[in-house]
Coordinates of C-alpha atoms in Angstrom, one line a residue:
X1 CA -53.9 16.2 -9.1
X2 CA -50.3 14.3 -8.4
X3 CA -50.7 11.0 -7.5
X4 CA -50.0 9.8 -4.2
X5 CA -50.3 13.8 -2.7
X6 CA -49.8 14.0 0.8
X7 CA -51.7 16.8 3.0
X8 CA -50.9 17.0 6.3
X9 CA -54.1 18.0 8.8
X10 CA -53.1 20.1 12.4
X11 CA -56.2 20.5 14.6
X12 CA -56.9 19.4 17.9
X13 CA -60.9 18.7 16.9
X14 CA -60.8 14.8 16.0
X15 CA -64.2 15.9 14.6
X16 CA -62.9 18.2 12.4
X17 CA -60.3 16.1 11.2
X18 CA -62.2 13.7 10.4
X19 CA -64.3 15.6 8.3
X20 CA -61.5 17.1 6.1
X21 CA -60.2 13.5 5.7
X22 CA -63.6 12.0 4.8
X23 CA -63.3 15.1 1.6
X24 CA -60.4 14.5 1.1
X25 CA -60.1 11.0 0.4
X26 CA -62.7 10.7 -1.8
X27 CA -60.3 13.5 -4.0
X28 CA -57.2 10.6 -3.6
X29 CA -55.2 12.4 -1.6
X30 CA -52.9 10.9 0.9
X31 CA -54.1 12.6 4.6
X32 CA -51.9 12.4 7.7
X33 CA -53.2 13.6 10.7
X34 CA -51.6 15.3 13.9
X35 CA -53.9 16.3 16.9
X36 CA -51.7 19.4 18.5
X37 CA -48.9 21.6 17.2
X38 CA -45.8 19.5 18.7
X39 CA -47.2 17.2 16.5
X40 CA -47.6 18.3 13.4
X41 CA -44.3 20.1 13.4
X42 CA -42.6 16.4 14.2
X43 CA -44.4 15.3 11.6
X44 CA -43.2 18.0 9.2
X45 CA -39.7 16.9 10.1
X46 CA -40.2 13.3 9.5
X47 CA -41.8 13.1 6.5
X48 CA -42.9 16.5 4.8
X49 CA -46.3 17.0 3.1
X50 CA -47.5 18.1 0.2
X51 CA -49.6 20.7 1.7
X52 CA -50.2 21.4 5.1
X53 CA -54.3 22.4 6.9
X54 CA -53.2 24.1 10.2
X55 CA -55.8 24.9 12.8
X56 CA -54.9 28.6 14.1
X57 CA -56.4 27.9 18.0
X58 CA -54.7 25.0 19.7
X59 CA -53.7 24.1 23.3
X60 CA -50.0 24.6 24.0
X61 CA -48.2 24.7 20.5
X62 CA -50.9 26.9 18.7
X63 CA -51.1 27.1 14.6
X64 CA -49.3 30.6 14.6
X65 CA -46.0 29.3 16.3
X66 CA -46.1 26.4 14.1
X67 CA -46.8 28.1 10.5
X68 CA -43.6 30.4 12.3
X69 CA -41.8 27.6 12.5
X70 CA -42.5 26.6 9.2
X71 CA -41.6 29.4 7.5
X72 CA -38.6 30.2 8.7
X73 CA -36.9 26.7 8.2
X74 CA -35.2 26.8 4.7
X75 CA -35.7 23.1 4.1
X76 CA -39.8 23.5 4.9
X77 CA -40.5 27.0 4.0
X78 CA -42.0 26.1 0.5
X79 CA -44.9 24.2 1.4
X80 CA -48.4 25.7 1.2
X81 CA -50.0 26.4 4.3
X82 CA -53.7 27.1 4.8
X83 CA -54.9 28.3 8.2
X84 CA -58.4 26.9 9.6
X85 CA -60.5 28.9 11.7
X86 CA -64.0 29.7 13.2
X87 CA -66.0 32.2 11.0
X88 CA -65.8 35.8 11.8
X89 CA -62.5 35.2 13.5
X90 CA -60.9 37.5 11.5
X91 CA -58.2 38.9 14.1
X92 CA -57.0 34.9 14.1
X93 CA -57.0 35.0 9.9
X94 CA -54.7 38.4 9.8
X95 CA -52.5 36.8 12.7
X96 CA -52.6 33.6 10.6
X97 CA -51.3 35.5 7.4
X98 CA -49.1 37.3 9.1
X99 CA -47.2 34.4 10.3
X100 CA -46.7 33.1 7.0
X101 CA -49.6 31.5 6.0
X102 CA -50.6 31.7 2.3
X103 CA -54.5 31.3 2.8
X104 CA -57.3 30.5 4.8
X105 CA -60.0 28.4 4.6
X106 CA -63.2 28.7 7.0
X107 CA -64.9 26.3 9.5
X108 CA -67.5 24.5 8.6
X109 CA -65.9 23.6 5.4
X110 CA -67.4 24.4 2.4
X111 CA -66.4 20.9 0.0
X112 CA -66.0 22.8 -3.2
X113 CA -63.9 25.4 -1.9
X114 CA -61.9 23.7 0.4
X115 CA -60.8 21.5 -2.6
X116 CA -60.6 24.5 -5.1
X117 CA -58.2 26.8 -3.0
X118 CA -55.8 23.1 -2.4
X119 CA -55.7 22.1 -5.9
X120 CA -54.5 26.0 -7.1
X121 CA -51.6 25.5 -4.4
X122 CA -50.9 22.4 -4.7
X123 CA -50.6 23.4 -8.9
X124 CA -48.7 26.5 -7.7
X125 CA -46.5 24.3 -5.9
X126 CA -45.9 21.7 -8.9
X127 CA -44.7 24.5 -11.6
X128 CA -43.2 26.2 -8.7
X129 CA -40.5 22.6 -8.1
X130 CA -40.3 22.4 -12.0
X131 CA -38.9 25.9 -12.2
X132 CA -36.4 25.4 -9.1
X133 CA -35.7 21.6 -11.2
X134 CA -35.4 23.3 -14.0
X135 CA -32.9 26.8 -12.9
X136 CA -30.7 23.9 -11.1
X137 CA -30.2 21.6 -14.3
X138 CA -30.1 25.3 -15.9
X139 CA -27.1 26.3 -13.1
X140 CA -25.3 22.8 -13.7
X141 CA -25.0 23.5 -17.2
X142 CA -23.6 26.2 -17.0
X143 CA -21.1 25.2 -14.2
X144 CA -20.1 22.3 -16.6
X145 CA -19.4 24.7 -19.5
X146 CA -17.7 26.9 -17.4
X147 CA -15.0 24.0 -16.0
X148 CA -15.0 23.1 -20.2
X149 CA -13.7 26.3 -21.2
X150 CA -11.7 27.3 -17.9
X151 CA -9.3 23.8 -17.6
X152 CA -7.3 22.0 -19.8
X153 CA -7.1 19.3 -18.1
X154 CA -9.8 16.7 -19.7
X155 CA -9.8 14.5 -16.4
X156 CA -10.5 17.3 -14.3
X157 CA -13.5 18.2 -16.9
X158 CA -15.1 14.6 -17.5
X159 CA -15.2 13.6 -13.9
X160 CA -17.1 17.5 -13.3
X161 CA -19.2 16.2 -15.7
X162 CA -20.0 12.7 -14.6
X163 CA -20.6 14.3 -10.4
X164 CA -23.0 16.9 -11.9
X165 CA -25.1 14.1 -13.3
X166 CA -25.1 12.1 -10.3
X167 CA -26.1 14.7 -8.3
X168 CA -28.8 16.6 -10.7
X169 CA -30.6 12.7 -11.9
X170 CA -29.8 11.4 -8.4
X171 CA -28.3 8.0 -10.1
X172 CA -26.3 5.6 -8.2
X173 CA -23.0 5.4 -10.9
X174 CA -22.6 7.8 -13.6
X175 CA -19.6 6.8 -16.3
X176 CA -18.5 8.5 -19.3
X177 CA -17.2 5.2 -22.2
X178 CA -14.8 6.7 -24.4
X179 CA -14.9 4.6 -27.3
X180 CA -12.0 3.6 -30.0
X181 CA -12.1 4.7 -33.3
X182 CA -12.6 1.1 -34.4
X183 CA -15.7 0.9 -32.4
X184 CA -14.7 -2.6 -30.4
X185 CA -13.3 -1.3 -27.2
X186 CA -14.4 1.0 -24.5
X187 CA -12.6 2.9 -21.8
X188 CA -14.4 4.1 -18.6
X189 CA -12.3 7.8 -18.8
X190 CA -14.8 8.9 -15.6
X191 CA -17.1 7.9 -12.8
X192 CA -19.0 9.3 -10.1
X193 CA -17.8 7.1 -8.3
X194 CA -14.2 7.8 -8.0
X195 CA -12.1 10.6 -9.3
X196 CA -9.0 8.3 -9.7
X197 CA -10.5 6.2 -12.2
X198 CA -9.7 6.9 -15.9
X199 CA -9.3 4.8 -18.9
X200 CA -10.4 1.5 -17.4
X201 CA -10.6 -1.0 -20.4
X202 CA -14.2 -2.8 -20.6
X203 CA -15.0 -5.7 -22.7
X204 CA -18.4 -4.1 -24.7
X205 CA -19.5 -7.2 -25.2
X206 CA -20.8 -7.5 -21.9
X207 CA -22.7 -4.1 -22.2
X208 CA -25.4 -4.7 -25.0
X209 CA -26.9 -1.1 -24.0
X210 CA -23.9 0.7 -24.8
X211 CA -23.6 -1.5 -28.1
X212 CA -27.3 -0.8 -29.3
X213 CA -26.4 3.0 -28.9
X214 CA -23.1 2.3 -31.0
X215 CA -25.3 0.4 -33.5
X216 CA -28.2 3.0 -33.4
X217 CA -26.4 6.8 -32.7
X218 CA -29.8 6.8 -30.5
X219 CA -30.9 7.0 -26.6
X220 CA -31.3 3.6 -25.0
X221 CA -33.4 4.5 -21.8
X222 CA -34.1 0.7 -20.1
X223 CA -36.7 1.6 -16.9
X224 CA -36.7 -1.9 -15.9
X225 CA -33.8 -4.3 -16.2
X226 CA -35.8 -7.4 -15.5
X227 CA -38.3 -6.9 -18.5
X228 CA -36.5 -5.2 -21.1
X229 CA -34.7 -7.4 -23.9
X230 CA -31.8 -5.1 -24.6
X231 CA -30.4 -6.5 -21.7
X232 CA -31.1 -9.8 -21.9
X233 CA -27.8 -11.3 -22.0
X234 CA -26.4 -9.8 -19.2
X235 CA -29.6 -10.0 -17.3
X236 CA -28.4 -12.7 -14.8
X237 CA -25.2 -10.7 -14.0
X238 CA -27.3 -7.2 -13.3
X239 CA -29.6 -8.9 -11.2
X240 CA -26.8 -9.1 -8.7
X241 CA -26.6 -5.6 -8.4
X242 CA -28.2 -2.9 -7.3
X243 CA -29.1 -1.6 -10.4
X244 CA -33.0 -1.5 -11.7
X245 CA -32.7 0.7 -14.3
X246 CA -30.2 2.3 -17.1
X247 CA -29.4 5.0 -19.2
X248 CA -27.5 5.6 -22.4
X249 CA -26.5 9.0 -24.6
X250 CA -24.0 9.0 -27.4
X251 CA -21.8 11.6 -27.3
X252 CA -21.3 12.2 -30.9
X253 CA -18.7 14.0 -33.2
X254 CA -18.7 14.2 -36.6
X255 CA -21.7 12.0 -37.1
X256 CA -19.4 9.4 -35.0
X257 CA -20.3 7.8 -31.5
X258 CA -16.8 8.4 -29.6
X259 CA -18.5 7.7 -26.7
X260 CA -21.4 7.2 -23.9
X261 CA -22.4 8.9 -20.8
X262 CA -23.9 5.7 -18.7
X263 CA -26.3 6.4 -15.9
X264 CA -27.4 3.4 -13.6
X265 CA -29.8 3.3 -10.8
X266 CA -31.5 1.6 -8.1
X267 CA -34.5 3.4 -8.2
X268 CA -38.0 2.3 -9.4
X269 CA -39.3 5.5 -10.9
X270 CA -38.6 5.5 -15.1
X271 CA -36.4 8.6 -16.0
X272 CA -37.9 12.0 -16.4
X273 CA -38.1 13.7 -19.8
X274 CA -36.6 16.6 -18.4
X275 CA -33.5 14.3 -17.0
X276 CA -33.3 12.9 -20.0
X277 CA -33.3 16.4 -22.1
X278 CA -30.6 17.3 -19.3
X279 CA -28.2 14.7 -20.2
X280 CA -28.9 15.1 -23.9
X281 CA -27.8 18.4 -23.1
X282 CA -24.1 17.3 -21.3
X283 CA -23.8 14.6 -23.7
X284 CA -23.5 17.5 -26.4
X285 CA -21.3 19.3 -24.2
X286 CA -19.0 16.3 -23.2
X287 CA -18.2 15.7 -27.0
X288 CA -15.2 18.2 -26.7
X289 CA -13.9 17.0 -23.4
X290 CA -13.9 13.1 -25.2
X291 CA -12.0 14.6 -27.9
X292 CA -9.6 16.1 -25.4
X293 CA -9.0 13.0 -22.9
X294 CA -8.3 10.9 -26.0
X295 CA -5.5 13.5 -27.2
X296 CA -4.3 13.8 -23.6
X297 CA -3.7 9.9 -23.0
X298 CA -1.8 10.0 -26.7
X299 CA 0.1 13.0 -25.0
X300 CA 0.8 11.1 -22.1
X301 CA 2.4 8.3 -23.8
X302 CA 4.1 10.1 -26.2
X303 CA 5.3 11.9 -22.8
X304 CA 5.9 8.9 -20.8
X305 CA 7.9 7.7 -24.2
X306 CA 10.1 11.0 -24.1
X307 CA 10.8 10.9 -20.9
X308 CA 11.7 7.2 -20.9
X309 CA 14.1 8.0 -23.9
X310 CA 15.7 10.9 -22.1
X311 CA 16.5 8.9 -19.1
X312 CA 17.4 5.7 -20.5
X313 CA 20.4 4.4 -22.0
X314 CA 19.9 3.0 -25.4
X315 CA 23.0 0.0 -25.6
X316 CA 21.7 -1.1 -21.9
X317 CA 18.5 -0.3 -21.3
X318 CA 19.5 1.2 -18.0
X319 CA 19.5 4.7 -16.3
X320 CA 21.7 7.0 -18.5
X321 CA 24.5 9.2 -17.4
X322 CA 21.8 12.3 -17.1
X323 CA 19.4 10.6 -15.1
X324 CA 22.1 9.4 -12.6
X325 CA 22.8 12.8 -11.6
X326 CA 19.4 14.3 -10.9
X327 CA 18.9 10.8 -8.5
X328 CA 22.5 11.8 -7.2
X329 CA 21.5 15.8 -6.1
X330 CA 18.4 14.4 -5.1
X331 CA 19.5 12.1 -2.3
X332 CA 22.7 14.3 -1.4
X333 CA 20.5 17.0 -0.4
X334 CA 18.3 14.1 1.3
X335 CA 21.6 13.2 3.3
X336 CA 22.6 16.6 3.8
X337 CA 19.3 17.4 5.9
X338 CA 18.5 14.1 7.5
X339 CA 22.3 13.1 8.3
X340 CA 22.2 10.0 6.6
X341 CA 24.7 7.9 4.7
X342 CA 25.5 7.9 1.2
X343 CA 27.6 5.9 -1.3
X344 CA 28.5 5.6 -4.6
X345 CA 29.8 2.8 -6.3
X346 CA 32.6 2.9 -9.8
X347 CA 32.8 -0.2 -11.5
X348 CA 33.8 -1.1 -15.3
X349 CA 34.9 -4.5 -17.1
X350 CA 38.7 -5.1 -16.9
X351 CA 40.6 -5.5 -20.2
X352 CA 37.5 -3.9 -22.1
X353 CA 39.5 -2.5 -25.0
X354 CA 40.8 -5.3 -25.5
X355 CA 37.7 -7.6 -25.8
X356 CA 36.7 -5.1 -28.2
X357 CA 39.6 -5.3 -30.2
X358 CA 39.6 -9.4 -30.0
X359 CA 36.5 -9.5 -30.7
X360 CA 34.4 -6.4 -31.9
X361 CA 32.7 -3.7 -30.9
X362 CA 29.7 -5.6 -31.5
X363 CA 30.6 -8.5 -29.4
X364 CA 31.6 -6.1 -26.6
X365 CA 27.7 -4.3 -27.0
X366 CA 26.7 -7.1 -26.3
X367 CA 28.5 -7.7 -23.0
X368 CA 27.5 -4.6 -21.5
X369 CA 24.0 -5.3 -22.3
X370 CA 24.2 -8.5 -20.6
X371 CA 26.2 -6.6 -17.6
X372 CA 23.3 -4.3 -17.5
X373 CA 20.8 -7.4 -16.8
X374 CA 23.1 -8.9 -14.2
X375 CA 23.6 -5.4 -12.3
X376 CA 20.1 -4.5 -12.1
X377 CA 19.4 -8.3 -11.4
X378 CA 21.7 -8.0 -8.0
X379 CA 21.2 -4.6 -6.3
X380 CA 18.7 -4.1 -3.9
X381 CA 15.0 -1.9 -4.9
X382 CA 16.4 1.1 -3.4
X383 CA 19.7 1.2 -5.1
X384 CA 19.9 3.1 -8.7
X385 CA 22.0 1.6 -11.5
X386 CA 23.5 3.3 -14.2
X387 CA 25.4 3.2 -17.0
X388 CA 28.4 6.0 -16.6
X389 CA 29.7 6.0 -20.0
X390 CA 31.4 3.5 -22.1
X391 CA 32.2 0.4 -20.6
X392 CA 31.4 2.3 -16.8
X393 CA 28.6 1.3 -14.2
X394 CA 27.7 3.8 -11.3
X395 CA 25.6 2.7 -8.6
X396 CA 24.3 4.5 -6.1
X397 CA 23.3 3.4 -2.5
X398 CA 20.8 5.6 -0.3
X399 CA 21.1 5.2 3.5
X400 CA 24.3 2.8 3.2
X401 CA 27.7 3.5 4.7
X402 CA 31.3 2.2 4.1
X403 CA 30.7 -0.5 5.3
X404 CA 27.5 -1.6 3.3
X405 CA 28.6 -0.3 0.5
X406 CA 32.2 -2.7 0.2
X407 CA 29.8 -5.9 0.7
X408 CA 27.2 -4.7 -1.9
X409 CA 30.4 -4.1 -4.2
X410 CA 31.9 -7.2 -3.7
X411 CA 28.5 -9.1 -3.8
X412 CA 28.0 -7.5 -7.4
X413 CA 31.2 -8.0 -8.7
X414 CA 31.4 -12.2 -7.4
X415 CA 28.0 -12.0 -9.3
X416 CA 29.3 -10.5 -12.2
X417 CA 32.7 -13.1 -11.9
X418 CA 30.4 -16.1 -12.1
X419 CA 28.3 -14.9 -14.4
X420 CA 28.3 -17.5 -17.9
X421 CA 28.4 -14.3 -20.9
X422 CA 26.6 -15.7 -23.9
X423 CA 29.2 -13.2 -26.3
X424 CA 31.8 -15.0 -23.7
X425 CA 31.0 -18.8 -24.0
X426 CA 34.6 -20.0 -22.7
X427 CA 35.5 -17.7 -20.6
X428 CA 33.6 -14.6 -17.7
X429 CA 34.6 -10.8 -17.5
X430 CA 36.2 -9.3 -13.9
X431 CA 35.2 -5.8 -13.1
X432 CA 37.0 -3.4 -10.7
X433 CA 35.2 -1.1 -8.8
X434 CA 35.9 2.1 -6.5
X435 CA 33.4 3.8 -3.6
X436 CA 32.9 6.8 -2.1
X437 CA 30.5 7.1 1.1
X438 CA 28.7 10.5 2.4
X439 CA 29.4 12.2 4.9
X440 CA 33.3 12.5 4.7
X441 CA 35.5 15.4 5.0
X442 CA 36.6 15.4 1.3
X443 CA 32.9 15.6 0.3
X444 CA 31.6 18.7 -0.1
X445 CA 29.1 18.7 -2.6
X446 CA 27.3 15.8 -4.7
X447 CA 29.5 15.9 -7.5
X448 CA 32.4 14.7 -5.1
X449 CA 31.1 11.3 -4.5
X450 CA 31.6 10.2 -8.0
X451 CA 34.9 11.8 -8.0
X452 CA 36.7 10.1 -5.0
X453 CA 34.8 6.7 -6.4
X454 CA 36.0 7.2 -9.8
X455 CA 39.2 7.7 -8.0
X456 CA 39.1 5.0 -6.3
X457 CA 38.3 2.6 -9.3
X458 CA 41.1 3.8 -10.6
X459 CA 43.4 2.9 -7.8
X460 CA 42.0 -0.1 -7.6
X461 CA 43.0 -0.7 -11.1
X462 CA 46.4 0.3 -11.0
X463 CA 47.0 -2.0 -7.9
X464 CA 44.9 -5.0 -8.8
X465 CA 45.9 -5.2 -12.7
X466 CA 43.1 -7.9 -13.8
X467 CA 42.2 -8.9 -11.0
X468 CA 38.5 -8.2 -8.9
X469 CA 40.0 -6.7 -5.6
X470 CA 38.9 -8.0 -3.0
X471 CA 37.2 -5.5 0.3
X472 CA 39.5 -4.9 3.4

């Protein structure tokens, strides 16, 4: 017999009840009691039984309507029903069967088997829950092998992993730790909790039941948080939570712990062998995914990396010449369809040759890379600076017009003008600059704005010889 069983007893005869619940406490069962059918089928709903004893003839709501009722609701359907009756009714036991009932049992009760026919259902009904527990941990592996071998993507795969867990063990926060190969640091790469979470440094330290799996390649399963030393240290901080019990599985490779699946809960109840097998089970399975998330981060550096190279300039530090002109289509097209202004700003360092030939090449690296700090210093978030080529500057303006754009020009270059070089200590650098602005009758395509404002720098040049002109 399960502890704490619950039988639920329909009949209208107090008598009667109280008969069956004199047996059947004496057995330790749990006996609720309902005195019509209304009754017993709130009482269903509120908090289902074990095992119900349904009296066939009642007033009203009778014992065939409710074992109908019963049966045909998916989330009730499962549990046992015996039919009471009179002896010799036997049309009311075939009706009773008919509805759904799996058995009868006759009035007045015979002790012995009365307890005989619950205890076979109530053992029927036991294996009956392990095979449905069972088949669904069976099901969830195979849906997290499945979403192993059909993505690529190791996020996708480890956060399947920790929300089939959560669901299946019914744990409040399920993690996977990825650990480093040096066995110091940990990375939460996945939680139930939140499917943006991934690679979230933690200090190990503060999780002695994830370091005595690291020390011992073994399941650390703490039932009680309050009692158990492994936690000890941190015992003041988890009292906080919610938390009363934990979980721990090494996911291994290689003979290696690269990491832990982490389950923590506020329940009372110690952890099933069967959950525990289950996990076991993912834990193997999760090795691969580990593997994978690790080499994915590595890619995505080495991507981010690339991608920072290909964009950058490497004197300045800047956007680069390439990267200028994907921004430049990108907001052309974005002027194009919302009508909104565009400009472009030209500028480069008067008298550059000759600072390189006075003083280096080297010298004159250095200036641009100082000009780079000052430009990016002075234009607003949503301007884009880059470096054109040689000693050239290009910066575009989204959403600013001829007008905004000859102030923003100016303000840079007076910047620029009063800026104290370090390669320059007795003397600054002037800059010219030309602008183009979007929409305009001589701008066609993107491409155009650069070429009116490199135009324009150029007649700038020619009719302010060393000198910053100054915006009409």
């Amino acid at each position: 017999m399960e502890p704490l069983t619950k039988i639920l007893v329909v009949d209208d005869d107090k008598s009667a009840r109280k008969s069956i619940r004199s047996i059947l406490e004496k057995e330790g069962y749990v006996v609720v009691e309902a005195d019509d059918g209304a009754s017993g089928l709130q009482q269903v709903k509120t908090d289902p039984p074990d095992l119900i004893l349904l009296d066939i003839v009642m007033p009203r709501v009778d014992g065939i309507k409710v074992c109908r009722a019963i049966k045909s609701n998916p989330e009730y359907h499962k549990i046992p029903i015996l039919m009471t009756t009179s002896m010799g009714s036997k049309d009311d036991i075939i009706r009773g069967l008919e509805s759904g009932a799996d058995d009868y049992v006759v009035k007045p009760y015979d002790r012995s088997e009365l307890l005989a026919r619950i205890k076979t259902f109530l053992r029927a009904g036991t294996l009956l829950k392990q095979l449905e527990r069972e088949k669904r941990d069976l099901l969830a592996i195979l849906d997290i092998s499945n979403t192993i071998t059909s993505t690529l993507d190791s996020r996708d795969v480890l956060f399947s992993i920790v929300k089939k867990i959560a669901e299946i063990i019914e744990v409040n926060r399920c993690s996977i730790v990825r650990i480093d190969a040096d066995g110091h640091r940990g990375f939460v790469v996945a939680t139930s909790e939140d499917p943006n979470i991934f690679n979230i440094p933690i200090a190990l330290e503060k999780y002695p039941e994830i370091m005595k799996v690291l020390d011992t390649k073994e399941i650390v399963v703490i039932n009680d948080i309050d009692k158990n030393p492994i936690v000890a240290s941190v015992r003041k901080y988890l009292s906080k939570t919610i938390f009363h019990s934990l979980l721990v599985l090494p996911v291994i490779m290689k003979q290696n712990v690269i990491g832990t699946i982490l389950l923590r809960t506020a329940r009372t109840r110690p952890f099933e062998e069967r959950e525990i097998q289950f996990c076991q089970i993912v834990a193997n399975a999760a090795a691969n995914a580990l593997i994978n998330a690790s080499l994915f981060e590595s890619m995505e550096l080495a991507n981010a990396h690339l991608e920072k190279l290909a964009t950058t300039d490497g004197l300045t530090g800047i956007f680069n010449h390439r990267y200028f002109y994907r921004r430049l289509d990108e907001e052309f097209t974005r002027s194009e369809r919302y009508n909104n202004p565009l400009s472009t700003i030209m500028l480069d360092v008067d008298g550059f040759k000759e600072i390189n030939d006075t003083l280096g090449h080297r010298t004159g690296d250095r200036i641009l890379k100082e000009l780079a700090v000052v430009l990016k210093s002075k234009i607003r978030k949503s301007d884009i600076v880059a470096r054109y080529g040689g000693d050239e500057f290009v910066i575009l303006l989204p959403q600013t017009d001829r007008q905004g754009a000859e102030m923003e020009a100016n303000r840079v270059a007076r910047s620029i003008m009063s800026y104290q070089f370090e390669s320059l200590p007795e003397s600054g650098i002037k800059v010219s600059y030309g602008i183009s602005t979007y929409p305009n009758e001589h701008i066609l395509k993107a491409d155009d704005l650069v070429t009116i404002a490199d135009r324009s720098l150029y007649a700038h040049k020619a009719k302010n010889k060393n000198q910053t002109p100054v915006p009409k």
